[in-house]
Coordinates of C-alpha atoms in Angstrom, one line a residue:
X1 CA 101.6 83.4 128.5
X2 CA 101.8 80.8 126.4
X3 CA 103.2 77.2 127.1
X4 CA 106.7 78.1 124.2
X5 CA 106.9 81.5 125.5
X6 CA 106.8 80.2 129.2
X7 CA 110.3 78.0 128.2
X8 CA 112.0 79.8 126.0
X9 CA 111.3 83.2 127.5
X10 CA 113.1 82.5 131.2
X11 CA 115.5 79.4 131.0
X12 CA 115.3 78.6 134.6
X13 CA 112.0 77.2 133.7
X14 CA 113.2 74.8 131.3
X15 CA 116.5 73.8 133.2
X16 CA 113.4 73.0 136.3
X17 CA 111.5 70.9 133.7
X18 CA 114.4 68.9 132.4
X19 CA 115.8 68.4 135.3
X20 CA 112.3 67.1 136.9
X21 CA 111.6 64.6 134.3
X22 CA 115.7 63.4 134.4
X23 CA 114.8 62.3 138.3
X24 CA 111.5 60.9 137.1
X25 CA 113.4 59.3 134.5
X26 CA 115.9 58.0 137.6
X27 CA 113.3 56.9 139.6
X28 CA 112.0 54.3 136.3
X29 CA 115.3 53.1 136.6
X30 CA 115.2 52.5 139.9
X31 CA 112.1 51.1 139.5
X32 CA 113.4 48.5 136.9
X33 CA 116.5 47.7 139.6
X34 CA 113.8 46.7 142.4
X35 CA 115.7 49.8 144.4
X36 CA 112.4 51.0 146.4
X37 CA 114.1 53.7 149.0
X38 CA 115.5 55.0 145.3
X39 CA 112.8 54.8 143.5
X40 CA 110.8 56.9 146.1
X41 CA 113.4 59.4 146.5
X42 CA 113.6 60.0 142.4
X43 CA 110.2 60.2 142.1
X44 CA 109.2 61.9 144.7
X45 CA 112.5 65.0 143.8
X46 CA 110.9 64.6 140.0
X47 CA 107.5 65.8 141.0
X48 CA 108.3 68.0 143.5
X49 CA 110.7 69.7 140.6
X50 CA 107.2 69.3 138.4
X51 CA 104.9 71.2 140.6
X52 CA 107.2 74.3 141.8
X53 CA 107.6 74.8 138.2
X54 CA 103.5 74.3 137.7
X55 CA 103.1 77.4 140.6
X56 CA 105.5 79.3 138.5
X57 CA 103.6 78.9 135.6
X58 CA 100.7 80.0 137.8
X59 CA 101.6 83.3 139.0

């Protein structure tokens, strides 16, 4: 499957993917506001987001 069809053919996916990079996104904010227990949190919700959608992609 390719990497279109895997977002366009099951929405979840996509909804996962945005909403990973819009904590990611949070966290660079937080980043820029020197708010480190924020900043971890973000990031660390982002890419866990990121990598259940990479093991979906997977199987």
């Amino acid at each position: 499957m390719g990497l279109k069809a895997f977002f366009l053919e099951n929405p979840v996916n996509l909804g996962v993917a945005i909403l990973g990079l819009l904590f990611i996104g949070g966290g660079v904010v937080a980043l820029s506001e020197e708010q480190a227990l924020a900043t971890m949190a973000l990031m660390l919700i982002g890419f866990g987001l990121l990598s259940v959608l990479e093991y979906r992609r997977i199987q």
